[in-house]
Coordinates of C-alpha atoms and ligand atoms in Angstrom, one line a residue:
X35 CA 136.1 87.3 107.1
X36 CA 135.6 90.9 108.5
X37 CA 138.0 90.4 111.4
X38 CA 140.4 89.3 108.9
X39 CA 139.3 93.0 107.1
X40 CA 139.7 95.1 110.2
X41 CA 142.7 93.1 111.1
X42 CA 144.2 94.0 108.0
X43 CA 142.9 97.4 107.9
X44 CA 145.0 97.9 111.2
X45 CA 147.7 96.2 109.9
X46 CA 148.2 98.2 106.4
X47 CA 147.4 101.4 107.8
X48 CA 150.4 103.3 109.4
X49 CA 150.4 103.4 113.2
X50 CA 152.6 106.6 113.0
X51 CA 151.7 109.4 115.5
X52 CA 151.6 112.7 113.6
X53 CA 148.0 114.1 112.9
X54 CA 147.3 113.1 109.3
X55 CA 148.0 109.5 110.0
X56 CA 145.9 109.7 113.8
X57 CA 142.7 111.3 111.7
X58 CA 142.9 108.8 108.9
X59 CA 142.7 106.2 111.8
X60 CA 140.1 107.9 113.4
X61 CA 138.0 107.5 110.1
X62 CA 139.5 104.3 108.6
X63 CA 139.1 102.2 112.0
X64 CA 135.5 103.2 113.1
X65 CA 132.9 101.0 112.7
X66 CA 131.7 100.9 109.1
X67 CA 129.8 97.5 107.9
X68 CA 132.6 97.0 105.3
X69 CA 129.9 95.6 102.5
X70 CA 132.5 96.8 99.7
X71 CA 135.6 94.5 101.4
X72 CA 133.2 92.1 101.7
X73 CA 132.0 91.9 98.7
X74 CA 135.2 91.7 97.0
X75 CA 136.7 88.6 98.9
X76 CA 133.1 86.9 98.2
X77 CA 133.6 87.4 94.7
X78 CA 136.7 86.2 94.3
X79 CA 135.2 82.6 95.9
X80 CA 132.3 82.6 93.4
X81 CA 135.1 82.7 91.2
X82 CA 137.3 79.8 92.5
X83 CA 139.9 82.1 94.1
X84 CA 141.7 81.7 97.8
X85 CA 139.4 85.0 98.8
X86 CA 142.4 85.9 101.0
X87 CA 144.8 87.0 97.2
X88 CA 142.5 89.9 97.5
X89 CA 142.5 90.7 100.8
X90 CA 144.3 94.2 100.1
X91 CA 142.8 95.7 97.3
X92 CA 139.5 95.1 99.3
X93 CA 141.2 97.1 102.0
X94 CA 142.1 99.5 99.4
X95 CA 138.6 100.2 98.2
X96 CA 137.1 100.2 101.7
X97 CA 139.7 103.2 102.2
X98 CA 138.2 104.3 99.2
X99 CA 135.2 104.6 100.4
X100 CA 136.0 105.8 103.3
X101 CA 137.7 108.9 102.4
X102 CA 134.4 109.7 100.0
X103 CA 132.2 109.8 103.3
X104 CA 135.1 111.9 104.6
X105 CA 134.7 114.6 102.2
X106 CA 131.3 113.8 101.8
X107 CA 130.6 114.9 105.3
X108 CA 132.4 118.4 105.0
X109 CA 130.4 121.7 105.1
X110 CA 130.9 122.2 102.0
X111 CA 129.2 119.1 100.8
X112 CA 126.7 117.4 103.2
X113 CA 127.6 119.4 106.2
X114 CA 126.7 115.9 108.4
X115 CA 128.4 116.0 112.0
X116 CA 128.0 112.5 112.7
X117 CA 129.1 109.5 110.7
X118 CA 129.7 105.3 112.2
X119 CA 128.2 106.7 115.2
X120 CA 131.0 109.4 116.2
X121 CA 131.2 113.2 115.5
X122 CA 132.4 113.5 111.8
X123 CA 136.0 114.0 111.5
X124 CA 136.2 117.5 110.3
X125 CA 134.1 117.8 114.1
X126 CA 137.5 116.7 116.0
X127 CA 140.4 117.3 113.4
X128 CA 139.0 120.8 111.4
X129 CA 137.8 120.5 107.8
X130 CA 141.6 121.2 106.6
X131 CA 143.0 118.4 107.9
X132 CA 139.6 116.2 106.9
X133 CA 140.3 117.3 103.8
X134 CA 143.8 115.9 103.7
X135 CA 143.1 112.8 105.9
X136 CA 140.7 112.1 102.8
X137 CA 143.6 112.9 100.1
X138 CA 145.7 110.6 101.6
X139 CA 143.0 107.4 102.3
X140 CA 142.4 107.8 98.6
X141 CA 146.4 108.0 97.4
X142 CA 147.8 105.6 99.8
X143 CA 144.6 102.9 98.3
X144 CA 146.8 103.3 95.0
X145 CA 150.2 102.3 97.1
X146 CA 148.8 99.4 98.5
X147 CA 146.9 98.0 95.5
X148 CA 150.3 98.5 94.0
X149 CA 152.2 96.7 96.7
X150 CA 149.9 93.6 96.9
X151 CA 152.1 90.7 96.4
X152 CA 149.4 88.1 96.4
X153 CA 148.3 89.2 92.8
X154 CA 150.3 88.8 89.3
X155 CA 151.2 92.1 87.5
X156 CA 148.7 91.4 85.4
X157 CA 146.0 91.0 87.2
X158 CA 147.3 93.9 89.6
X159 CA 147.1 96.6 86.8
X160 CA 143.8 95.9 85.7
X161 CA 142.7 96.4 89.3
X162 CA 144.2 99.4 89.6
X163 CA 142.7 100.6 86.6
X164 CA 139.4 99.1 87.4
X165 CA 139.4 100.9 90.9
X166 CA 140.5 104.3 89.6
X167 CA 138.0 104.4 86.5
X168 CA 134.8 103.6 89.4
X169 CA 136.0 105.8 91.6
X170 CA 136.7 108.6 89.7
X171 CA 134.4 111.2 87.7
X172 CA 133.0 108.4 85.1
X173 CA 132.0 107.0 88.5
X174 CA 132.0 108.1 92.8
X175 CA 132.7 111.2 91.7
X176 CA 130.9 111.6 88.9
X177 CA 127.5 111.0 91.2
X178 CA 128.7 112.8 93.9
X179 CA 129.1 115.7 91.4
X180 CA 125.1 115.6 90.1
X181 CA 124.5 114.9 93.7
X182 CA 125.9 118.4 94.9
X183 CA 124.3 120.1 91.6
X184 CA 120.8 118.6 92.4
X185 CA 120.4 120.0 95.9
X186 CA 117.2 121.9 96.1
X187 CA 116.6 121.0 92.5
X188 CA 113.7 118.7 91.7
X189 CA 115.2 116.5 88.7
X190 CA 114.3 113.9 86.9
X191 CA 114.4 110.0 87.1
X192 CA 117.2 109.7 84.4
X193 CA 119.4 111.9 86.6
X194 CA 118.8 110.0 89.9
X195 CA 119.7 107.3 88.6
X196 CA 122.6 108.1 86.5
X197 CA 123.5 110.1 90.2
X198 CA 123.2 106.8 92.4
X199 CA 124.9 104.7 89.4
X200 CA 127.6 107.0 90.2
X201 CA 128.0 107.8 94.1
X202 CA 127.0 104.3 95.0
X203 CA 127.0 101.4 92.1
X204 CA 130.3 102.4 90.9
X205 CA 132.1 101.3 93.6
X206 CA 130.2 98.1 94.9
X207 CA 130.6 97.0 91.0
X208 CA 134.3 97.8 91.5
X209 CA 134.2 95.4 94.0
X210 CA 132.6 92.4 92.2
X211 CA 134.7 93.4 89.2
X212 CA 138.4 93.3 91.1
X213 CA 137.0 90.3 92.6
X214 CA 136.7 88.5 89.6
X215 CA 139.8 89.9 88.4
X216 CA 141.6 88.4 91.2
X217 CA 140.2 84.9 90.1
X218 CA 141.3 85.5 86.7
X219 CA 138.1 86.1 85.0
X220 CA 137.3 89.5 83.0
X221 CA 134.1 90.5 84.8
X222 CA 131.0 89.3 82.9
X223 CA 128.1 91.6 82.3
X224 CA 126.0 89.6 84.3
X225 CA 128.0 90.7 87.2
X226 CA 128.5 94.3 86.4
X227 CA 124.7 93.8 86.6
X228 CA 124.2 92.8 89.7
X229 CA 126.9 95.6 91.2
X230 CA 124.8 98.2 89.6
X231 CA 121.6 97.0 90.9
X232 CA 123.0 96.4 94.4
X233 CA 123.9 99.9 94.2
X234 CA 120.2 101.2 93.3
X235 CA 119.1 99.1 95.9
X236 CA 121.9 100.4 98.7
X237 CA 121.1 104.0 97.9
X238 CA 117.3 103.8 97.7
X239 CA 117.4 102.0 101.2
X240 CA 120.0 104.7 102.2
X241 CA 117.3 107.2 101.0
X242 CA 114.2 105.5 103.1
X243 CA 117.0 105.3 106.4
X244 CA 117.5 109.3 106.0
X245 CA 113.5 109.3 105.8
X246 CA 112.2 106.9 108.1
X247 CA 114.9 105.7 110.7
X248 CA 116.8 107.3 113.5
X249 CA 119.8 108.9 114.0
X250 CA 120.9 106.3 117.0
X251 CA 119.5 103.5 114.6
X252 CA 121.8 104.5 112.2
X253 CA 124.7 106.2 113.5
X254 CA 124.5 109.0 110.9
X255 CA 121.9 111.9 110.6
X256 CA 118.6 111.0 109.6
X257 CA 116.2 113.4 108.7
X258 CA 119.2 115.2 106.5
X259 CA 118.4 115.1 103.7
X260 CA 114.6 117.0 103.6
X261 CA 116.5 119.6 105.9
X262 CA 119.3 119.9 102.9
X263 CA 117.0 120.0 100.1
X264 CA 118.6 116.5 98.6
X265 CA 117.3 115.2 95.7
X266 CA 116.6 111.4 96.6
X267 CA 114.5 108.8 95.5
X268 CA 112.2 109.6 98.3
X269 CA 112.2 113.1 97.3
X270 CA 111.5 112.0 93.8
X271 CA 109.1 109.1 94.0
X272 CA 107.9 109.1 97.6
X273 CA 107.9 106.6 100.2
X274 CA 105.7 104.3 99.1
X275 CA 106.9 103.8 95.6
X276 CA 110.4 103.7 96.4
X277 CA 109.7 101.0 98.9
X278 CA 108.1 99.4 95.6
X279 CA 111.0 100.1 93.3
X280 CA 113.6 98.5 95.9
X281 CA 111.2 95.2 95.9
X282 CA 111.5 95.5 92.0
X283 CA 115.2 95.8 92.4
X284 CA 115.6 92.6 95.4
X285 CA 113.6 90.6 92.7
X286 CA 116.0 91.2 89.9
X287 CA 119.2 91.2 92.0
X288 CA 117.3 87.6 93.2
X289 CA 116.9 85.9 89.6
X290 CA 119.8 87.2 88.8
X291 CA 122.6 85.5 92.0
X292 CA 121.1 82.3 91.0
X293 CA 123.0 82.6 87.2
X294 CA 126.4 82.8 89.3
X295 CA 128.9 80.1 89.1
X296 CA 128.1 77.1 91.6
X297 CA 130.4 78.4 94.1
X298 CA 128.4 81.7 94.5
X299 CA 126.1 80.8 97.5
X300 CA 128.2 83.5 99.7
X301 CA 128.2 86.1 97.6
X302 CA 124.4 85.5 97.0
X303 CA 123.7 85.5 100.8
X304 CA 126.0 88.5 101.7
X305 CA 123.8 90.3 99.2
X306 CA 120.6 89.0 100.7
X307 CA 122.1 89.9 104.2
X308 CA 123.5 93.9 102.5
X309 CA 119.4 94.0 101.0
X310 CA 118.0 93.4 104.6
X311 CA 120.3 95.6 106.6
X312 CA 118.9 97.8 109.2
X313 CA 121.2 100.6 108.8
Ligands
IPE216 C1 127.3 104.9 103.1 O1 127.9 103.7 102.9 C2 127.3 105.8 101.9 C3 126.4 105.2 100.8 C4 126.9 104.9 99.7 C5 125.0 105.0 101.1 P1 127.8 102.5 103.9 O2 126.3 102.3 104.3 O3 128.5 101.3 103.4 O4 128.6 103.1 105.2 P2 129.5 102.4 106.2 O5 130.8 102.1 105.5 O6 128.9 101.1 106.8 O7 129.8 103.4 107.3
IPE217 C1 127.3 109.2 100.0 O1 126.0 109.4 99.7 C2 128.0 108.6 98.8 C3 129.4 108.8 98.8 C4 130.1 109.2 99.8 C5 130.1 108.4 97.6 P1 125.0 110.1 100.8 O2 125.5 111.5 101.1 O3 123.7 110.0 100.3 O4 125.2 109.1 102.0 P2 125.2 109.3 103.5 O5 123.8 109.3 103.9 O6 125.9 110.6 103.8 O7 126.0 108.1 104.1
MG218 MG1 126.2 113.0 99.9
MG219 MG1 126.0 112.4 102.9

């Protein structure tokens, strides 16, 4: 499935030569592990779906996610010169044209969740509404916002949480959610669940990585966030407890893929694979 993903990435995104379209390239077509693409096409088979209908609104969200590491990598955010194992793209293109590479990744998601012809209009608008309400401010943004408001702050549990719920778990549940859309199912609590869990999970791993790994291991900067000031689960709880509190979390996320529908053996594996990643 992710070399029909990158094959479709290439495909939808314009091989035009002027610079805006050559940075969002740059970005878009770097190695990234695509979990959110791939979690959206698994979904959609736990659901009874041809995982292929929604092959381009998981290529719309992975573009989603790709411009937020974009602008999440400018000075004036993370200031990170490294990211999928090449210089950040303000690094080659300036932070001006980052800035707009970002703007467009995130705009032209909209035209091609609006152009997919696999999907009825139906189903189409409640993905596009789905996708813009977990990636805006109730969501991404919304984290990233207490994120950037945090740095060098110590704060509380309730606001870590509520920031990783936002900059992470708002967009893998987008990706269960339009997944279950595609199949024709409302997406159950159960699943918006397990997407906010995963997304505890992701970004308390992500905080250990920045702690504990290294920068080739990883392909992005590790050691960042002490050097920022970043409020992060490890900054919060430590090492040790947030390696417990991610065990809590794989436990949870564990009873809770076996309540999926009998055709959910991939998306329960691709989670087990996205809870035992290295990097
Ligand atoms: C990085 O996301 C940002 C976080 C939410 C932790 P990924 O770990 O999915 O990054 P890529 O897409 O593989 O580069
Ligand atoms: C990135 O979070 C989250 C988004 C871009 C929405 P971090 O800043 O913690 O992740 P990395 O370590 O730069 O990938
Ligand atoms: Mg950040
Ligand atoms: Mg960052």
């Amino acid at each position: 499935m992710i070399e029909k993903i990158e094959a479709r990435l290439r495909e939808l995104i314009p091989s035009r030569d002027e610079t805006i379209f050559e940075a969002a390239r740059y970005s878009l077509l770097s190695p990234g592990k695509r979990i959110r693409p791939l979690l959206t096409l698994a979904t959609a088979a736990t659901f009874g779906a041809d995982p292929l209908v929604v092959l381009d609104p998981a290529c719309a969200i992975e573009m989603i996610h790709t411009y937020s590491l974009i602008h999440d990598d400018l000075p004036c955010m993370d200031n990170d010169d490294l990211r999928r194992g090449k210089p950040t793209l303000h690094k080659i293109y300036g932070d001006a044209m980052a800035l707009l590479a970002g703007d467009y990744l995130l705009t032209f998601a909209f035209e091609v969740l609006a152009n997919t012809s696999s999907l009825g209009w139906e189903q189409k608008l409640q993905i596009i509404k789905t996708v813009a309400i977990r990636a805006g401010a109730p969501g991404m943004i919304g984290g990233q916002a207490i994120d950037l408001e945090s740095e060098g702050k110590e704060i509380d549990e309730e606001t870590l949480l509520q920031m990783h719920c936002g900059k992470t778990s708002a967009l893998l549940t987008a990706c269960l959610e339009c997944g279950s859309l595609a199949a024709g199912y409302p997406p159950t609590p159960l699943l918006q669940s397990i997407g906010l869990e995963l997304g505890l999970a992701y970004q308390f791993q992500d905080d250990l990585f920045n702690a504990t790994s290294t920068t080739a291991l990883l392909g992005k900067p590790a050691g960042s966030d002490v050097a920022k000031r970043k409020a992060t689960a490890v900054s919060l709880f430590g090492i040790s407890a947030t390696e417990e509190k991610l065990q809590v979390l794989r436990r949870s996320l564990c009873k809770k893929w076996e309540q999926l529908p009998k055709n959910g053996s991939e998306l329960a594996a691709l989670i087990q694979f996205i809870l035992q990643r290295k990097s």
